[in-house]
Structures are given as structure tokens and as C-alpha cells.
PDB file of C-alpha atoms in Angstrom:
ATOM      1  CA  UNK A 418       3.910  26.058   9.137  1.00  0.00           C
ATOM      2  CA  UNK A 419       5.834  23.629   6.954  1.00  0.00           C
ATOM      3  CA  UNK A 420       4.890  23.408   3.309  1.00  0.00           C
ATOM      4  CA  UNK A 421       2.929  20.237   2.572  1.00  0.00           C
ATOM      5  CA  UNK A 422       4.875  17.882   0.345  1.00  0.00           C
ATOM      6  CA  UNK A 423       2.800  16.424  -2.480  1.00  0.00           C
ATOM      7  CA  UNK A 424       2.023  12.762  -1.794  1.00  0.00           C
ATOM      8  CA  UNK A 425       3.046  10.139  -4.364  1.00  0.00           C
ATOM      9  CA  UNK A 426      -0.360   8.390  -4.156  1.00  0.00           C
ATOM     10  CA  UNK A 427      -2.424  11.536  -4.723  1.00  0.00           C
ATOM     11  CA  UNK A 428      -4.003  11.504  -8.181  1.00  0.00           C
ATOM     12  CA  UNK A 429      -3.466   7.764  -8.610  1.00  0.00           C
ATOM     13  CA  UNK A 430      -5.899   4.873  -8.495  1.00  0.00           C
ATOM     14  CA  UNK A 431      -6.284   3.668  -4.921  1.00  0.00           C
ATOM     15  CA  UNK A 432      -4.561   0.310  -4.343  1.00  0.00           C
ATOM     16  CA  UNK A 433      -7.270  -2.354  -4.280  1.00  0.00           C
ATOM     17  CA  UNK A 434      -7.775  -4.659  -1.327  1.00  0.00           C
ATOM     18  CA  UNK A 435     -10.109  -7.117   0.372  1.00  0.00           C
ATOM     19  CA  UNK A 436      -9.870  -7.320   4.175  1.00  0.00           C
ATOM     20  CA  UNK A 437     -11.961  -8.971   6.904  1.00  0.00           C
ATOM     21  CA  UNK A 438     -14.476  -6.923   8.889  1.00  0.00           C
ATOM     22  CA  UNK A 439     -15.147  -7.638  12.594  1.00  0.00           C
ATOM     23  CA  UNK A 440     -17.442 -10.531  11.612  1.00  0.00           C
ATOM     24  CA  UNK A 441     -14.786 -12.064   9.357  1.00  0.00           C
ATOM     25  CA  UNK A 442     -16.588 -11.113   6.112  1.00  0.00           C
ATOM     26  CA  UNK A 443     -14.302  -9.911   3.313  1.00  0.00           C
ATOM     27  CA  UNK A 444     -14.855  -6.253   2.408  1.00  0.00           C
ATOM     28  CA  UNK A 445     -13.263  -5.018  -0.819  1.00  0.00           C
ATOM     29  CA  UNK A 446     -12.518  -1.457  -1.871  1.00  0.00           C
ATOM     30  CA  UNK A 447     -14.140  -2.163  -5.258  1.00  0.00           C
ATOM     31  CA  UNK A 448     -17.452  -2.685  -3.413  1.00  0.00           C
ATOM     32  CA  UNK A 449     -17.553   1.090  -2.915  1.00  0.00           C
ATOM     33  CA  UNK A 450     -16.966   2.256  -6.499  1.00  0.00           C
ATOM     34  CA  UNK A 451     -19.455   5.025  -7.200  1.00  0.00           C
ATOM     35  CA  UNK A 452     -19.109   6.356  -3.626  1.00  0.00           C
ATOM     36  CA  UNK A 453     -16.567   8.539  -1.903  1.00  0.00           C
ATOM     37  CA  UNK A 454     -14.384   6.613   0.543  1.00  0.00           C
ATOM     38  CA  UNK A 455     -12.567   7.986   3.572  1.00  0.00           C
ATOM     39  CA  UNK A 456      -9.922   5.349   4.268  1.00  0.00           C
ATOM     40  CA  UNK A 457      -7.994   5.887   7.456  1.00  0.00           C
ATOM     41  CA  UNK A 458      -5.161   3.840   8.940  1.00  0.00           C
ATOM     42  CA  UNK A 459      -4.580   3.869  12.682  1.00  0.00           C
ATOM     43  CA  UNK A 460      -2.028   2.118  14.914  1.00  0.00           C
ATOM     44  CA  UNK A 461      -3.980   0.175  17.548  1.00  0.00           C
ATOM     45  CA  UNK A 462      -7.452  -0.495  18.959  1.00  0.00           C
ATOM     46  CA  UNK A 463      -8.227   0.900  22.422  1.00  0.00           C
ATOM     47  CA  UNK A 464      -5.358   3.370  22.587  1.00  0.00           C
ATOM     48  CA  UNK A 465      -6.244   6.999  23.417  1.00  0.00           C
ATOM     49  CA  UNK A 466      -5.595   8.629  20.013  1.00  0.00           C
ATOM     50  CA  UNK A 467      -7.062   5.756  18.018  1.00  0.00           C
ATOM     51  CA  UNK A 468     -10.151   5.647  20.221  1.00  0.00           C
ATOM     52  CA  UNK A 469     -10.713   9.396  19.842  1.00  0.00           C
ATOM     53  CA  UNK A 470     -10.279   9.172  16.066  1.00  0.00           C
ATOM     54  CA  UNK A 471     -12.728   6.260  15.750  1.00  0.00           C
ATOM     55  CA  UNK A 472     -15.250   8.030  17.988  1.00  0.00           C
ATOM     56  CA  UNK A 473     -15.008  11.249  15.946  1.00  0.00           C
ATOM     57  CA  UNK A 474     -15.510   9.408  12.664  1.00  0.00           C
ATOM     58  CA  UNK A 475     -18.401   7.411  14.188  1.00  0.00           C
ATOM     59  CA  UNK A 476     -20.051  10.619  15.433  1.00  0.00           C
ATOM     60  CA  UNK A 477     -19.761  12.164  11.944  1.00  0.00           C
ATOM     61  CA  UNK A 478     -20.802   9.039  10.012  1.00  0.00           C
ATOM     62  CA  UNK A 479     -24.252  10.377   9.131  1.00  0.00           C
ATOM     63  CA  UNK A 480     -22.741  13.622   7.794  1.00  0.00           C
ATOM     64  CA  UNK A 481     -20.333  11.614   5.634  1.00  0.00           C
ATOM     65  CA  UNK A 482     -23.173   9.398   4.397  1.00  0.00           C
ATOM     66  CA  UNK A 483     -25.136  12.509   3.375  1.00  0.00           C
ATOM     67  CA  UNK A 484     -22.186  13.349   1.103  1.00  0.00           C
ATOM     68  CA  UNK A 485     -22.212   9.852  -0.386  1.00  0.00           C
ATOM     69  CA  UNK A 486     -19.118   8.751   1.538  1.00  0.00           C
ATOM     70  CA  UNK A 487     -18.220   5.569   3.392  1.00  0.00           C
ATOM     71  CA  UNK A 488     -15.688   5.769   6.231  1.00  0.00           C
ATOM     72  CA  UNK A 489     -13.367   2.779   6.693  1.00  0.00           C
ATOM     73  CA  UNK A 490     -10.744   2.370   9.404  1.00  0.00           C
ATOM     74  CA  UNK A 491      -7.870  -0.110   8.985  1.00  0.00           C
ATOM     75  CA  UNK A 492      -5.400  -1.387  11.560  1.00  0.00           C
ATOM     76  CA  UNK A 493      -3.271  -4.472  12.057  1.00  0.00           C
ATOM     77  CA  UNK A 494      -5.573  -5.612  14.891  1.00  0.00           C
ATOM     78  CA  UNK A 495      -7.560  -8.840  14.504  1.00  0.00           C
ATOM     79  CA  UNK A 496     -11.293  -8.922  13.721  1.00  0.00           C
ATOM     80  CA  UNK A 497     -11.819 -10.124  17.327  1.00  0.00           C
ATOM     81  CA  UNK A 498      -9.971  -7.092  18.675  1.00  0.00           C
ATOM     82  CA  UNK A 499     -12.161  -4.848  16.482  1.00  0.00           C
ATOM     83  CA  UNK A 500     -15.319  -6.444  17.946  1.00  0.00           C
ATOM     84  CA  UNK A 501     -14.159  -5.584  21.480  1.00  0.00           C
ATOM     85  CA  UNK A 502     -13.104  -2.061  20.402  1.00  0.00           C
ATOM     86  CA  UNK A 503     -16.474  -1.417  18.744  1.00  0.00           C
ATOM     87  CA  UNK A 504     -18.449  -2.787  21.705  1.00  0.00           C
ATOM     88  CA  UNK A 505     -16.393  -0.930  24.305  1.00  0.00           C
ATOM     89  CA  UNK A 506     -16.836   2.475  22.629  1.00  0.00           C
ATOM     90  CA  UNK A 507     -20.143   2.050  20.729  1.00  0.00           C
ATOM     91  CA  UNK A 508     -18.382   2.646  17.412  1.00  0.00           C
ATOM     92  CA  UNK A 509     -20.320   2.636  14.154  1.00  0.00           C
ATOM     93  CA  UNK A 510     -17.420   3.138  11.732  1.00  0.00           C
ATOM     94  CA  UNK A 511     -16.445   0.119   9.607  1.00  0.00           C
ATOM     95  CA  UNK A 512     -13.150  -1.359  10.838  1.00  0.00           C
ATOM     96  CA  UNK A 513     -11.061  -3.787   8.800  1.00  0.00           C
ATOM     97  CA  UNK A 514      -8.093  -5.964   9.783  1.00  0.00           C
ATOM     98  CA  UNK A 515      -4.776  -5.994   7.928  1.00  0.00           C
ATOM     99  CA  UNK A 516      -2.697  -8.418   9.973  1.00  0.00           C
ATOM    100  CA  UNK A 517      -0.340  -9.101   7.048  1.00  0.00           C
ATOM    101  CA  UNK A 518       0.355  -5.349   6.615  1.00  0.00           C
ATOM    102  CA  UNK A 519       0.000  -5.783   2.836  1.00  0.00           C
ATOM    103  CA  UNK A 520      -2.544  -2.975   2.539  1.00  0.00           C
ATOM    104  CA  UNK A 521      -0.543  -0.800   4.950  1.00  0.00           C
ATOM    105  CA  UNK A 522       2.460  -1.249   2.649  1.00  0.00           C
ATOM    106  CA  UNK A 523       0.422  -0.534  -0.506  1.00  0.00           C
ATOM    107  CA  UNK A 524      -0.651   2.807   1.009  1.00  0.00           C
ATOM    108  CA  UNK A 525       2.869   3.491   2.321  1.00  0.00           C
ATOM    109  CA  UNK A 526       1.781   3.714   5.984  1.00  0.00           C
ATOM    110  CA  UNK A 527       3.882   0.805   7.394  1.00  0.00           C
ATOM    111  CA  UNK A 528       7.073   2.631   8.347  1.00  0.00           C
ATOM    112  CA  UNK A 529       9.973   2.625  10.788  1.00  0.00           C
ATOM    113  CA  UNK A 530       9.043   4.450  13.989  1.00  0.00           C
ATOM    114  CA  UNK A 531      11.031   5.198  17.128  1.00  0.00           C
ATOM    115  CA  UNK A 532       9.836   5.022  20.725  1.00  0.00           C
ATOM    116  CA  UNK A 533      12.056   5.168  23.807  1.00  0.00           C
ATOM    117  CA  UNK A 534      15.109   4.980  21.553  1.00  0.00           C
ATOM    118  CA  UNK A 535      14.035   1.730  19.891  1.00  0.00           C
ATOM    119  CA  UNK A 536      13.156   1.521  16.211  1.00  0.00           C
ATOM    120  CA  UNK A 537      10.298  -0.697  15.049  1.00  0.00           C
ATOM    121  CA  UNK A 538       7.832  -0.951  12.166  1.00  0.00           C
ATOM    122  CA  UNK A 539       4.429   0.525  12.809  1.00  0.00           C
ATOM    123  CA  UNK A 540       1.447   2.338  11.351  1.00  0.00           C
ATOM    124  CA  UNK A 541       1.817   6.014  10.526  1.00  0.00           C
ATOM    125  CA  UNK A 542      -1.663   7.463  11.161  1.00  0.00           C
ATOM    126  CA  UNK A 543      -2.860   8.455   7.682  1.00  0.00           C
ATOM    127  CA  UNK A 544      -6.108   9.187   5.842  1.00  0.00           C
ATOM    128  CA  UNK A 545      -6.958   8.935   2.151  1.00  0.00           C
ATOM    129  CA  UNK A 546      -9.939  10.499   0.400  1.00  0.00           C
ATOM    130  CA  UNK A 547     -10.896   8.347  -2.582  1.00  0.00           C
ATOM    131  CA  UNK A 548     -13.319   9.645  -5.196  1.00  0.00           C
ATOM    132  CA  UNK A 549     -16.216   7.625  -6.711  1.00  0.00           C
ATOM    133  CA  UNK A 550     -13.953   6.508  -9.611  1.00  0.00           C
ATOM    134  CA  UNK A 551     -11.421   5.039  -7.166  1.00  0.00           C
ATOM    135  CA  UNK A 552      -8.791   7.791  -7.420  1.00  0.00           C
ATOM    136  CA  UNK A 553      -7.030   9.182  -4.341  1.00  0.00           C
ATOM    137  CA  UNK A 554      -7.799  12.909  -4.348  1.00  0.00           C
ATOM    138  CA  UNK A 555      -6.409  13.897  -0.930  1.00  0.00           C
ATOM    139  CA  UNK A 556      -3.879  12.449   1.516  1.00  0.00           C
ATOM    140  CA  UNK A 557      -3.186  13.260   5.150  1.00  0.00           C
ATOM    141  CA  UNK A 558       0.002  11.800   6.681  1.00  0.00           C
ATOM    142  CA  UNK A 559       1.030  11.828  10.351  1.00  0.00           C
ATOM    143  CA  UNK A 560      -2.504  12.855  11.283  1.00  0.00           C
ATOM    144  CA  UNK A 561      -3.210  14.832  14.425  1.00  0.00           C
ATOM    145  CA  UNK A 562      -6.451  13.291  15.692  1.00  0.00           C
ATOM    146  CA  UNK A 563      -8.277  16.226  17.272  1.00  0.00           C
ATOM    147  CA  UNK A 564     -10.664  17.725  14.710  1.00  0.00           C
ATOM    148  CA  UNK A 565      -9.392  15.469  11.912  1.00  0.00           C
ATOM    149  CA  UNK A 566     -12.781  13.937  11.013  1.00  0.00           C
ATOM    150  CA  UNK A 567     -14.238  17.420  10.557  1.00  0.00           C
ATOM    151  CA  UNK A 568     -11.232  18.528   8.483  1.00  0.00           C
ATOM    152  CA  UNK A 569     -11.732  15.511   6.198  1.00  0.00           C
ATOM    153  CA  UNK A 570     -15.458  16.264   5.925  1.00  0.00           C
ATOM    154  CA  UNK A 571     -14.739  19.863   4.906  1.00  0.00           C
ATOM    155  CA  UNK A 572     -12.359  18.721   2.155  1.00  0.00           C
ATOM    156  CA  UNK A 573     -14.938  16.153   1.017  1.00  0.00           C
ATOM    157  CA  UNK A 574     -17.526  18.956   0.811  1.00  0.00           C
ATOM    158  CA  UNK A 575     -15.205  20.951  -1.454  1.00  0.00           C
ATOM    159  CA  UNK A 576     -14.072  18.038  -3.626  1.00  0.00           C
ATOM    160  CA  UNK A 577     -17.585  16.665  -4.067  1.00  0.00           C
ATOM    161  CA  UNK A 578     -18.874  20.067  -5.125  1.00  0.00           C
ATOM    162  CA  UNK A 579     -21.438  20.075  -2.326  1.00  0.00           C
ATOM    163  CA  UNK A 580     -19.977  23.034  -0.417  1.00  0.00           C
ATOM    164  CA  UNK A 581     -22.053  26.152  -0.548  1.00  0.00           C
TER     165      UNK A 581
END
């Protein structure tokens, strides 16, 4: 197993943002100060990996809430796309739209990717655990979806001091 490289954002204040939710209402990171935040970036609504990830976080939402954490998913999809995604899969996780990619860039998740020999800019699936003071305490890059929500919850348990 490759050694995990320390992430440049870990230990720093989380870049602030305000983004629209599926209803078009602006949601700001500062609204969650005093709570843990699981902020995850995913490539596209209604694709297999992104759907599985959103469903896993939705299924675990109550467990995260019990630990004082809010789970927020961000993609470049429009609020209208998020509405369809939520309705189609009965999602309960909060999804925000970053069509400008400004927040993606602030979190260093908007990167060159290659598919079928063509290079393009896209979202590198990543998750950030932000503590109640707004500091990034854990970073996952190039996330493998299966079991990821539970892995994040376990780290949150440890970091929050609620593990037994």
C-alpha cells in the first residue's frame, strides 16, 4: 500500500464558500461553524459511483448527525440537476452546485483527467472533514466509493473524541 502523502489543506482553515442548494438558496460554510462538516466533491449526478456515494452518505446521515456533523456534497451540476438526482434516488444529503468551479479550485479538486486518451478538466472525487472551528482535519483524495461513508464516520468518531 502506498504511503499517504500529507495534504496541503490539512490543518488549515477550510476555504469559505456560499453555493446554491437544489432550491436555489445560498448555503455558506460559515453557517455550520460549531458543527463538524463532511464536505465531499463528486464528478456528476446520476452516474454509478456518484449515485452510490450519495446513497451511502444519505443512509448514514442520522449517524453523522448524532456526532454533530453535517454532510454536504458538491458537484458542478446545476441545482435543477440536483433536484432530479435527489428525487430519483430518494437522497437526503445536502447537495450544492458549483458551476463556476471556484470552490472546486479552492479545495484543489478541479484537475486534469484523462479518459479514452483525451485530457480534460474534471472533479477528482475528494472528501474533507472540517472540525467545528472550521479547520480541515482530514482529507481523502481520489476516493474509492464503496465503504467510504463508513470510513469517514469512523475517522469522525476518533477525531470528535466520541469513539469508545
